[in-house]
Each structure stands twice: as C-alpha cells, then as structure tokens.
C-alpha cells in the first residue's frame, strides 16, 4: 500500500461540507461536556442561552461568549493555581506547563492527562508528517525542555512517528551544531530566530550547514517562520526546506502547520479546532483574504475546555484550494501575521515589528537587529533600527544602512527611521521567542499619553 | 461498523476500535490488575483513543479510568 502523505487521510481530504458536519457534532459534544463539568463555563453559557441541544450549525457558535486571556488569568488569580476551569480532577494529570509569559501579567498554568498529552503529540504529527518527516529521520530539538510547553509535544510526536529523537536541551549553540553534524540529524526544530543563530555559530566554526544532512527545519514560536525573507534566509543558510507551525499553551499544541507543498501559508487542523477570524475591534467575522484576529475553539484537551478564545493573533484566512496538496483544510496565508497588540503608532504611522523584520531580512549581511522606540526632546516619538553587520567594510556598511533606512521609510508612509550599526555581538540573541522591540518612549504616540513611570 | 459520518470502517480499523473498547472495559472493571498491567494499559488506551477519535466514533473523555 502506498504511503499516505497525510497523517489522517480521511479527515485531511474530507469535503468541506463534511468538515462542517464533523465540527458541529464535536462542538455539541464539547458544549455538553463543558456545561456538565465546568461551572465557570456553564454559568457563562447559560447566561448566553447556549445549550448543547441548541447547537445546530456553525452559526450557533457565534452565540457562545468569547473567552479572553484576562478572564483566564483573573480566574487563576482568584482560585490558584488553575482557576475554576478544570473539567477533570487534578490527580489524573501527568503534565504541568506554563505559557511563555510574552503577554499578560502572569503566566497561565495548565494540566494535561495521559490522553490529552497523547493528543498534543497527535496534533504535531499532522505537521511533521505533512512536511515529509518519516520514521527514518533523525530529529534534533534545539529546545530547553522546561515548563514552557514549546516543542515538548513535537518531541513526543517524533517518537510516535518512529524517528530517532535528539533532545538538545541545556546545550550551548556550538554544542548543538556539533551534535546536529555528528549525529547526522536530518530534521532540526527551533524558533526561526534560533535557526539563524545556529547558522551564525556554524559559520564561526567554519561549518557550511548547507552541506550537512539536514533536509528540513520545523519552525515554531515566532511569526518569522512565515516571513518570506526570513524563511528564505534560513533555507539558504541551512540548505534545507523550512516549515512554519504555530501553537499556543492555552490549547497545548499546534493548530496550524505548513505542508510539504509550501504554499506560503499554514493549514488549519480543522478536524480538531474551529478557527474563526474576526475584526478585533468589533468582533464581527471577516471574510477570506481579510486581516483579522483568530478565535479558537479546541476539541482536544478535555481537561481545560477552550471555547471561542481570543488569541490576539492576526491572520488572513484563505480557502483550502489555495494549496495544491489535496488537503481540504483552509489556510492562514503568511501564517500568524503578528499580534493585535504588536502594532506601534509612531508619529501617526502604524509600525508592525513583522513588517520591519521582513525588510531587515532582505539584507543578508545583517546578523541581528533591534527596533528601538524612544522619545526625543521629551516630546517626539523616534524609531531606530540597530543592526549588526559583521565582516563588512565601512563603505559597504554605510551603503547597507542607507538602503535599509530608505526601504523602511518607503514601506511606512515616509516615516523617518534612524538606522545604526552597532558592535558585533552587542545585541541579545534568543533561543525561544525573540524580543527585538524595545519601547523606551516616555510619550506614546507624540500627542498621546505619557507613561506613568516617566 | 459505520462511523458517525456514515463511513464504513475497514476490518483493520474495526479491530483497532475493538482493542480500544476492550481496554476501556478492562480498565473499568479489572480491579485485580497489577501496577504494570494497569499503567501500561492506560498508556495504550490513551494512544488508541487518538485512533478512535480520528475514526469519528466520538470516544468522549476517559478521565474516570485515569487517562
């Protein structure tokens, strides 16, 4: 029998109308389970007049109240450590994890049972298998294996697939590169930023990664995995194909993955989630091709039901037939485009860190960068991009700085960007989610509010 | 055996479903299981749950048996 390119061929190629039937059935089950097991949710559903019996089509989904991270945090603060959100006793849990802490006052704390943990790996299997990872592969994880869930599920997915797994926790970058080479890894998993960091390190070690056995990179943790210029750079440096994935601790695993066709977007795992895209300001649905905020309803982790959770992620949904891989799962073109809260207003112009990165990455000579916002003369917003350009003559560096400044300005309605070269190695490097934006403004938005701490 | 989408399951798929059902039954009823029997059966049932779920048979949650 010919090997399937799909992890679950029945679901991944299911006609769209059948996917909807499946989702409605699972939604009814989820609402019934949640009503019965989680009084906190049950009260909210009751107030909205939602019962399992009243779910007849996906239109009924919109009657379910939205759930926010603030509500989740508040519930955990009021009833620590997990809040009144668990649908099963704590003693069936086998795993404890935290959100990475990039948003919110406190990290969210979550538990998983044996079945849920297996499901978490199952979701990653859609992505790994879909990108061509097979039992013969040797997979290296450049991941610190802590309480942040990160690549944990991916590790178990690769064991499930039958790969040889190399857990690269607690290692220097140099040691990781050495192990990737000595163990002849064929797949490497990391954040996009760290994939570039390893490539830099390999260069200083005199190693050309493009000649290594690595054929695939699985990227996660940052939107950069779908920024074309960043992805192109990673693929060139490694001589390998790179796939974007995205997940969140709130559901424990990934919900989107890029298939081997690399259509410039990520498929939504629609047999396990319902993803909606709405206008972040009004909550009204937006159509295919329009930028909006994704909401997630997960059928997976029964221990912590997630219904219409506001992710703050910005996405553009496009139909399944945008990709020619044969899957009937819709896609997010360009993966996660950024966060609703990422946008910075600088002298009246919207600046998205992702857009800045996509321009910076067009300049291969730039090793690392930082976006710095500050207040000049106690009143005016300024933005500068600090860059490291190793091994470049002054004249060449000056040319790069001038071209970069011009490109950034052209892409931002003529906004003036300061562009400065800084000492090599002076900017921070990241293993997990990169934080390249530093906002030191005492006045936000020129005529806007003054920071309380200023 | 048909799934909840009305699709007929293959013989191999039916066998996997029966394995899962048998394991759940044993874990519910088998009070005399040794630790190595119960815990390994739980790991197996957690994995087979993914199969039954993927075959559209709505296995529900199985926390009451410890998985």
Coordinates of C-alpha atoms in Angstrom, one line a residue:
Chain A
X1 CA 0.0 0.0 0.0
X2 CA 1.3 3.4 -1.0
X3 CA 2.3 5.6 2.0
X4 CA -0.1 8.4 2.6
X5 CA 1.2 12.0 2.5
X6 CA -1.5 12.8 5.1
X7 CA -1.4 11.8 8.8
X8 CA -5.2 11.3 8.8
X9 CA -6.2 11.0 5.1
X10 CA -9.8 10.6 5.9
X11 CA -10.1 13.9 7.7
X12 CA -7.4 15.9 5.8
X13 CA -9.1 15.3 2.5
X14 CA -12.7 15.4 3.7
X15 CA -15.1 17.6 1.6
X16 CA -15.7 21.0 3.2
X17 CA -19.4 20.3 3.9
X18 CA -18.4 17.1 5.7
X19 CA -15.8 19.0 7.8
X20 CA -18.6 21.3 8.9
X21 CA -20.8 18.3 9.9
X22 CA -17.9 16.9 11.9
X23 CA -17.3 20.3 13.6
X24 CA -20.9 20.8 14.6
X25 CA -21.1 17.3 16.1
X26 CA -17.8 17.9 18.1
X27 CA -19.0 21.3 19.1
X28 CA -22.2 19.9 20.6
X29 CA -20.1 17.3 22.5
X30 CA -17.7 20.0 23.7
X31 CA -20.5 22.3 25.0
X32 CA -22.3 19.3 26.7
X33 CA -19.1 18.3 28.4
X34 CA -18.3 21.8 29.4
X35 CA -21.8 22.5 30.8
X36 CA -21.6 19.4 32.9
X37 CA -18.0 19.6 34.2
X38 CA -17.1 23.3 34.5
X39 CA -19.5 25.5 36.4
X40 CA -17.5 28.6 35.5
X41 CA -18.2 28.0 31.8
X42 CA -21.7 26.7 32.5
X43 CA -22.8 29.9 34.0
X44 CA -21.5 31.9 31.0
X45 CA -23.1 29.6 28.6
X46 CA -26.4 29.7 30.5
X47 CA -26.3 33.5 30.6
X48 CA -25.9 33.5 26.8
X49 CA -28.7 31.0 26.4
X50 CA -26.4 28.3 24.9
X51 CA -27.1 24.6 25.5
X52 CA -25.6 21.6 23.6
X53 CA -29.1 20.9 22.2
X54 CA -29.3 24.4 20.8
X55 CA -26.1 23.9 18.6
X56 CA -27.4 23.0 15.2
X57 CA -24.9 24.7 12.8
X58 CA -21.7 26.6 12.9
X59 CA -23.8 29.8 13.0
X60 CA -24.7 28.8 16.6
X61 CA -21.0 29.1 17.5
X62 CA -21.4 32.8 17.5
X63 CA -23.8 32.7 20.4
X64 CA -21.1 31.3 22.7
X65 CA -19.4 34.1 24.7
X66 CA -15.8 35.0 23.9
X67 CA -13.2 34.0 26.3
X68 CA -10.2 36.2 27.0
X69 CA -6.8 35.7 28.4
X70 CA -7.5 38.3 31.1
X71 CA -10.5 36.3 32.2
X72 CA -8.4 33.2 32.4
X73 CA -5.7 35.0 34.3
X74 CA -8.2 36.5 36.7
X75 CA -9.8 33.1 37.3
X76 CA -6.4 31.6 38.2
X77 CA -5.6 34.6 40.5
X78 CA -8.8 34.2 42.3
X79 CA -8.6 30.4 42.6
X80 CA -4.9 29.5 42.3
X81 CA -3.2 27.7 40.7
X82 CA -5.5 26.6 37.9
X83 CA -8.7 28.6 38.4
X84 CA -12.2 27.1 38.2
X85 CA -11.5 25.9 34.7
X86 CA -10.6 22.2 35.1
X87 CA -13.1 19.7 33.8
X88 CA -11.4 16.7 35.5
X89 CA -9.7 16.1 38.8
X90 CA -6.1 17.3 39.1
X91 CA -5.0 13.8 40.0
X92 CA -5.4 12.5 36.5
X93 CA -2.9 15.0 35.2
X94 CA 0.6 13.8 34.1
X95 CA 1.9 17.1 32.8
X96 CA 2.1 20.7 34.1
X97 CA 3.0 23.6 31.8
X98 CA 3.1 27.4 31.7
X99 CA 2.6 29.9 29.0
X100 CA 5.9 31.6 27.9
X101 CA 5.0 34.9 29.5
X102 CA 5.2 37.1 26.5
X103 CA 1.8 38.6 27.2
X104 CA -0.2 39.1 30.4
X105 CA 0.7 39.8 34.0
X106 CA 1.1 36.2 35.0
X107 CA 1.7 33.0 33.0
X108 CA -1.2 30.7 32.6
X109 CA -0.8 27.3 34.2
X110 CA -2.2 24.2 32.6
X111 CA -2.5 20.5 33.2
X112 CA -2.8 17.5 30.9
X113 CA -3.9 14.0 31.4
X114 CA -2.4 11.0 29.6
X115 CA -5.0 11.0 26.8
X116 CA -4.7 14.8 26.4
X117 CA -0.9 14.7 26.3
X118 CA -1.1 12.0 23.6
X119 CA -3.5 14.3 21.7
X120 CA -1.0 17.1 22.0
X121 CA 1.6 14.9 20.2
X122 CA -1.1 13.9 17.7
X123 CA -1.5 17.5 16.5
X124 CA 2.2 17.8 16.0
X125 CA 2.1 14.6 13.9
X126 CA -0.2 16.3 11.4
X127 CA 2.6 18.9 10.9
X128 CA 5.6 16.7 10.9
X129 CA 4.1 14.0 8.7
X130 CA 2.6 16.7 6.4
X131 CA 6.0 18.2 5.9
X132 CA 7.5 14.9 5.0
X133 CA 9.1 13.7 8.3
X134 CA 9.2 9.9 8.4
X135 CA 10.4 7.2 10.7
X136 CA 13.9 7.1 9.1
X137 CA 14.5 10.7 10.1
X138 CA 16.8 11.9 12.9
X139 CA 15.3 14.9 14.6
X140 CA 17.2 17.4 16.7
X141 CA 15.3 19.7 19.1
X142 CA 17.1 23.0 19.9
X143 CA 14.8 23.5 22.9
X144 CA 15.3 24.0 26.6
X145 CA 12.8 21.4 27.9
X146 CA 11.4 23.5 30.7
X147 CA 7.9 24.3 31.9
X148 CA 7.1 26.3 28.7
X149 CA 5.3 23.7 26.5
X150 CA 7.1 24.8 23.3
X151 CA 8.4 21.7 21.4
X152 CA 7.5 19.2 24.1
X153 CA 4.6 17.8 22.1
X154 CA 6.7 17.8 19.0
X155 CA 9.3 15.7 20.7
X156 CA 6.7 13.0 21.5
X157 CA 5.2 13.3 18.0
X158 CA 8.5 12.4 16.5
X159 CA 8.8 9.4 18.9
X160 CA 5.3 8.4 17.8
X161 CA 6.2 8.7 14.2
X162 CA 9.3 6.5 14.9
X163 CA 12.1 9.0 14.3
X164 CA 15.3 9.0 16.3
X165 CA 14.9 12.0 18.6
X166 CA 17.9 14.1 19.8
X167 CA 16.8 16.2 22.7
X168 CA 19.1 19.2 22.6
X169 CA 18.3 20.9 25.9
X170 CA 20.9 22.5 28.2
X171 CA 23.5 22.9 25.4
X172 CA 25.5 25.8 24.1
X173 CA 24.8 26.7 20.5
X174 CA 28.2 25.4 19.5
X175 CA 27.5 22.0 21.1
X176 CA 24.1 21.9 19.3
X177 CA 25.7 22.5 15.9
X178 CA 28.3 19.8 16.7
X179 CA 25.6 17.3 17.7
X180 CA 23.5 18.0 14.6
X181 CA 26.5 17.2 12.5
X182 CA 27.9 14.3 14.4
X183 CA 24.5 12.6 14.7
X184 CA 23.7 13.4 11.1
X185 CA 20.4 14.9 12.0
X186 CA 18.0 15.2 9.0
X187 CA 15.4 17.5 10.7
X188 CA 16.0 20.4 13.1
X189 CA 13.3 22.1 15.2
X190 CA 13.8 25.6 16.7
X191 CA 12.4 29.1 16.6
X192 CA 13.2 31.0 13.4
X193 CA 15.5 33.3 15.3
X194 CA 17.4 30.4 16.7
X195 CA 17.7 28.7 13.4
X196 CA 19.6 31.8 12.2
X197 CA 21.6 31.9 15.4
X198 CA 22.8 28.3 14.8
X199 CA 23.7 29.2 11.3
X200 CA 25.8 32.1 12.5
X201 CA 27.5 29.9 15.0
X202 CA 28.2 27.3 12.3
X203 CA 29.9 30.0 10.2
X204 CA 32.2 31.0 13.0
X205 CA 33.0 27.3 13.5
X206 CA 33.9 27.1 9.8
X207 CA 31.0 24.8 9.0
X208 CA 28.8 25.0 5.9
X209 CA 25.4 23.8 7.1
X210 CA 24.2 23.6 3.5
X211 CA 26.4 20.5 3.1
X212 CA 25.0 18.8 6.2
X213 CA 22.4 16.0 6.1
X214 CA 19.7 18.4 7.4
X215 CA 16.9 18.4 4.9
X216 CA 14.1 20.0 6.9
X217 CA 13.6 22.6 9.6
X218 CA 10.4 22.8 11.6
X219 CA 10.0 26.3 12.9
X220 CA 7.7 27.5 15.7
X221 CA 7.3 30.1 18.4
X222 CA 7.5 33.3 16.4
X223 CA 5.7 34.7 13.4
X224 CA 9.0 34.9 11.5
X225 CA 8.6 31.3 10.2
X226 CA 6.3 32.7 7.6
X227 CA 8.0 35.9 6.8
X228 CA 9.3 35.2 3.3
X229 CA 12.6 37.0 3.6
X230 CA 13.4 35.4 6.9
X231 CA 12.4 32.0 5.7
X232 CA 14.4 32.3 2.5
X233 CA 17.4 33.3 4.6
X234 CA 17.0 30.3 6.9
X235 CA 16.6 27.9 3.9
X236 CA 19.7 29.3 2.2
X237 CA 21.8 29.2 5.3
X238 CA 20.8 25.6 6.1
X239 CA 20.4 24.3 2.5
X240 CA 17.1 22.8 3.7
X241 CA 13.4 23.4 3.4
X242 CA 11.7 25.2 6.4
X243 CA 8.1 24.8 7.5
X244 CA 6.2 27.1 9.8
X245 CA 4.0 25.9 12.6
X246 CA 2.2 27.8 15.3
X247 CA 0.7 26.7 18.6
X248 CA -0.3 28.1 22.0
X249 CA -0.1 26.8 25.5
X250 CA -3.8 27.6 26.0
X251 CA -4.5 24.5 23.8
X252 CA -1.2 22.8 24.5
X253 CA -0.1 22.2 20.9
X254 CA -0.1 23.5 17.4
X255 CA -3.2 24.3 15.5
X256 CA -1.6 25.2 12.1
X257 CA 1.2 23.7 10.0
X258 CA 2.8 24.2 6.7
X259 CA 2.7 21.2 4.3
X260 CA 5.4 20.0 2.0
X261 CA 3.9 22.0 -0.9
X262 CA 5.0 25.1 1.0
X263 CA 2.1 27.3 -0.3
X264 CA 3.2 30.3 1.7
X265 CA 0.7 29.6 4.4
X266 CA -0.3 27.2 7.1
X267 CA -3.1 24.7 7.1
X268 CA -5.6 24.8 10.0
X269 CA -6.2 21.4 11.6
X270 CA -9.9 21.7 11.2
X271 CA -10.9 18.3 12.4
X272 CA -9.7 19.3 15.9
X273 CA -10.4 23.0 16.0
X274 CA -12.8 25.6 14.8
X275 CA -11.0 28.7 13.9
X276 CA -12.8 32.0 13.3
X277 CA -11.4 35.3 12.1
X278 CA -13.0 38.5 13.3
X279 CA -12.4 42.2 13.3
X280 CA -10.5 42.7 16.6
X281 CA -12.4 45.9 17.3
X282 CA -16.0 44.8 16.6
X283 CA -15.8 41.0 16.9
X284 CA -17.6 40.7 13.6
X285 CA -16.4 38.0 11.2
X286 CA -14.2 38.9 8.3
X287 CA -14.1 37.1 5.0
X288 CA -11.4 35.1 3.2
X289 CA -8.4 37.3 2.4
X290 CA -9.0 39.9 5.1
X291 CA -6.8 40.5 8.1
X292 CA -8.4 39.8 11.4
X293 CA -8.0 38.2 14.8
X294 CA -8.2 34.5 15.2
X295 CA -10.5 32.9 17.7
X296 CA -10.1 29.3 18.6
X297 CA -12.4 26.5 19.8
X298 CA -10.5 23.3 20.6
X299 CA -11.9 19.8 20.7
X300 CA -8.7 18.3 22.1
X301 CA -7.7 18.9 25.7
X302 CA -10.8 17.9 27.5
X303 CA -9.3 18.8 30.9
X304 CA -9.4 22.5 30.1
X305 CA -12.2 23.3 27.6
X306 CA -11.4 26.2 25.3
X307 CA -14.3 27.9 23.6
X308 CA -14.0 30.9 21.3
X309 CA -10.8 32.0 22.9
X310 CA -9.5 35.4 21.7
X311 CA -5.9 34.7 20.7
X312 CA -4.9 38.3 19.7
X313 CA -3.1 36.7 16.7
X314 CA -3.6 38.5 13.4
X315 CA -4.2 36.2 10.4
X316 CA -5.5 36.1 6.8
X317 CA -7.6 33.1 6.1
X318 CA -7.7 31.7 2.5
X319 CA -9.6 28.7 1.1
X320 CA -8.1 25.2 1.1
X321 CA -7.7 25.1 -2.7
X322 CA -5.1 27.9 -2.4
X323 CA -2.8 25.0 -1.8
X324 CA -2.4 22.1 -4.3
X325 CA -1.5 19.5 -1.7
X326 CA -5.0 18.0 -1.7
X327 CA -5.9 18.9 1.8
X328 CA -9.3 20.4 2.3
X329 CA -8.2 22.3 5.4
X330 CA -8.2 26.1 4.9
X331 CA -5.0 28.0 5.4
X332 CA -3.7 31.1 7.0
X333 CA -1.8 32.9 4.3
X334 CA 1.5 34.0 5.7
X335 CA 0.9 32.1 9.0
X336 CA 0.5 34.3 12.0
X337 CA 0.9 37.9 10.8
X338 CA 1.6 39.4 14.2
X339 CA -0.3 40.3 17.3
X340 CA -3.2 42.7 17.7
X341 CA -1.1 44.4 20.4
X342 CA 2.1 44.4 18.4
X343 CA 1.3 47.5 16.4
X344 CA 3.1 50.7 17.4
X345 CA 2.0 54.1 16.5
X346 CA 5.0 56.3 15.6
X347 CA 4.2 59.9 14.6
X348 CA 0.9 58.8 13.2
X349 CA 2.2 55.8 11.3
X350 CA 1.4 52.2 12.1
X351 CA 4.6 50.1 12.6
X352 CA 4.4 46.3 12.8
X353 CA 7.6 44.6 14.0
X354 CA 7.0 41.8 11.5
X355 CA 7.0 44.3 8.6
X356 CA 10.2 45.8 9.8
X357 CA 11.8 42.3 10.1
X358 CA 10.7 41.4 6.6
X359 CA 12.6 44.4 5.3
X360 CA 15.7 43.9 7.5
X361 CA 16.0 40.2 6.4
X362 CA 16.3 41.3 2.8
X363 CA 19.8 42.4 3.8
X364 CA 21.7 39.1 4.2
X365 CA 24.7 40.9 5.7
X366 CA 22.7 41.8 8.8
X367 CA 23.2 39.2 11.5
X368 CA 21.0 40.6 14.2
X369 CA 18.8 43.7 14.8
X370 CA 16.7 45.6 17.3
X371 CA 13.9 48.0 16.9
X372 CA 14.2 50.8 19.4
X373 CA 11.5 53.4 20.1
X374 CA 12.3 56.4 22.3
X375 CA 11.2 60.0 23.0
X376 CA 13.3 62.8 21.7
X377 CA 13.4 66.2 23.4
X378 CA 10.9 65.0 25.9
X379 CA 8.1 65.1 23.3
X380 CA 8.6 63.4 20.0
X381 CA 8.4 59.7 19.1
X382 CA 11.5 58.4 17.3
X383 CA 12.2 54.9 15.9
X384 CA 15.6 53.5 15.1
X385 CA 16.8 50.1 13.9
X386 CA 20.1 48.9 15.4
X387 CA 21.9 46.4 13.3
X388 CA 25.0 44.2 13.4
X389 CA 26.8 43.8 10.2
X390 CA 29.8 41.5 10.8
X391 CA 32.8 41.4 8.5
X392 CA 31.6 44.4 6.4
X393 CA 33.9 47.2 5.2
X394 CA 32.8 50.7 6.4
X395 CA 31.8 51.7 2.9
X396 CA 29.7 48.6 2.4
X397 CA 28.1 49.0 5.8
X398 CA 27.2 52.6 5.1
X399 CA 25.6 51.6 1.8
X400 CA 23.5 48.9 3.7
X401 CA 22.4 51.4 6.3
X402 CA 21.4 53.9 3.7
X403 CA 19.4 51.3 1.7
X404 CA 17.8 49.9 4.7
X405 CA 16.7 53.3 6.0
X406 CA 15.2 54.1 2.6
X407 CA 13.4 50.8 2.3
X408 CA 11.9 51.1 5.8
X409 CA 10.8 54.7 5.2
X410 CA 9.2 53.8 1.8
X411 CA 7.3 50.9 3.4
X412 CA 6.0 53.2 6.2
X413 CA 4.5 56.2 4.5
X414 CA 7.8 58.1 4.5
X415 CA 8.3 57.7 8.3
X416 CA 12.0 58.5 9.1
X417 CA 13.8 55.6 10.7
X418 CA 17.2 56.0 12.3
X419 CA 19.4 53.1 11.2
X420 CA 22.6 52.5 13.2
X421 CA 25.4 49.9 13.0
X422 CA 26.3 48.6 16.5
X423 CA 29.1 46.4 17.7
X424 CA 29.0 42.8 16.6
X425 CA 27.6 40.6 19.4
X426 CA 26.2 43.5 21.4
X427 CA 22.6 42.7 20.6
X428 CA 20.8 40.0 22.5
X429 CA 20.4 36.5 21.0
X430 CA 17.3 34.4 21.6
X431 CA 16.6 30.7 21.9
X432 CA 12.8 31.0 22.4
X433 CA 10.6 33.8 21.4
X434 CA 12.7 36.8 20.3
X435 CA 12.0 40.2 21.8
X436 CA 13.5 42.6 19.3
X437 CA 11.4 45.6 20.1
X438 CA 12.4 47.9 22.9
X439 CA 9.9 50.7 23.6
X440 CA 11.6 53.3 25.8
X441 CA 9.2 56.1 24.9
X442 CA 8.0 58.4 27.8
X443 CA 5.3 59.7 25.5
X444 CA 3.4 57.3 23.3
X445 CA 2.1 58.5 20.0
X446 CA 3.6 62.0 20.2
X447 CA 0.4 63.7 21.2
X448 CA -0.6 60.6 23.2
X449 CA -0.5 59.5 26.8
X450 CA 2.6 59.9 29.0
X451 CA 3.9 56.8 30.7
X452 CA 3.0 56.7 34.4
X453 CA 6.6 55.9 35.2
X454 CA 8.1 58.7 33.2
Chain B
X1 CA -19.4 -0.9 11.5
X2 CA -20.0 2.6 10.4
X3 CA -18.6 5.8 12.0
X4 CA -20.6 8.8 12.9
X5 CA -20.0 10.3 9.5
X6 CA -21.7 7.3 7.9
X7 CA -18.5 5.8 6.5
X8 CA -17.8 2.1 6.7
X9 CA -14.7 1.1 8.7
X10 CA -12.3 -1.4 7.3
X11 CA -11.6 -4.7 9.0
X12 CA -8.3 -3.4 10.4
X13 CA -9.9 -0.2 11.7
X14 CA -12.7 -2.3 13.3
X15 CA -10.0 -4.4 15.0
X16 CA -8.4 -1.3 16.5
X17 CA -11.7 0.0 17.7
X18 CA -12.4 -3.3 19.4
X19 CA -8.9 -3.2 21.0
X20 CA -9.8 0.2 22.4
X21 CA -13.2 -0.9 23.7
X22 CA -11.7 -4.0 25.3
X23 CA -9.0 -2.0 27.1
X24 CA -11.5 0.6 28.4
X25 CA -13.7 -2.3 29.7
X26 CA -10.7 -4.0 31.4
X27 CA -9.6 -0.7 33.0
X28 CA -13.1 0.0 34.2
X29 CA -13.7 -3.5 35.6
X30 CA -10.4 -5.0 36.3
X31 CA -9.8 -4.4 40.0
X32 CA -7.1 -7.0 40.2
X33 CA -4.7 -5.5 37.7
X34 CA -1.0 -5.2 38.8
X35 CA 0.6 -1.8 38.5
X36 CA 2.5 -2.8 35.4
X37 CA -0.7 -4.1 33.8
X38 CA -2.9 -1.1 34.6
X39 CA -0.4 1.7 33.8
X40 CA 0.7 0.1 30.5
X41 CA -2.9 -0.5 29.5
X42 CA -3.6 3.2 30.3
X43 CA -0.8 4.3 28.0
X44 CA -2.2 2.1 25.3
X45 CA -5.7 3.3 25.7
X46 CA -4.5 7.0 25.6
X47 CA -2.9 6.2 22.2
X48 CA -5.8 4.2 20.9
X49 CA -8.2 7.0 21.9
X50 CA -6.5 9.0 19.2
X51 CA -7.3 6.3 16.6
X52 CA -11.0 6.0 17.7
X53 CA -11.3 9.8 17.7
X54 CA -9.7 10.1 14.3
X55 CA -12.2 7.4 13.0
X56 CA -15.1 9.6 14.1
X57 CA -16.5 7.4 16.8
X58 CA -16.5 10.2 19.5
X59 CA -14.8 8.3 22.3
X60 CA -15.5 11.2 24.7
X61 CA -13.3 11.8 27.7
X62 CA -11.8 8.9 29.7
X63 CA -10.6 10.6 32.9
X64 CA -12.7 8.3 35.1
X65 CA -10.3 5.4 34.2
X66 CA -7.3 7.6 34.8
X67 CA -6.3 8.5 31.2

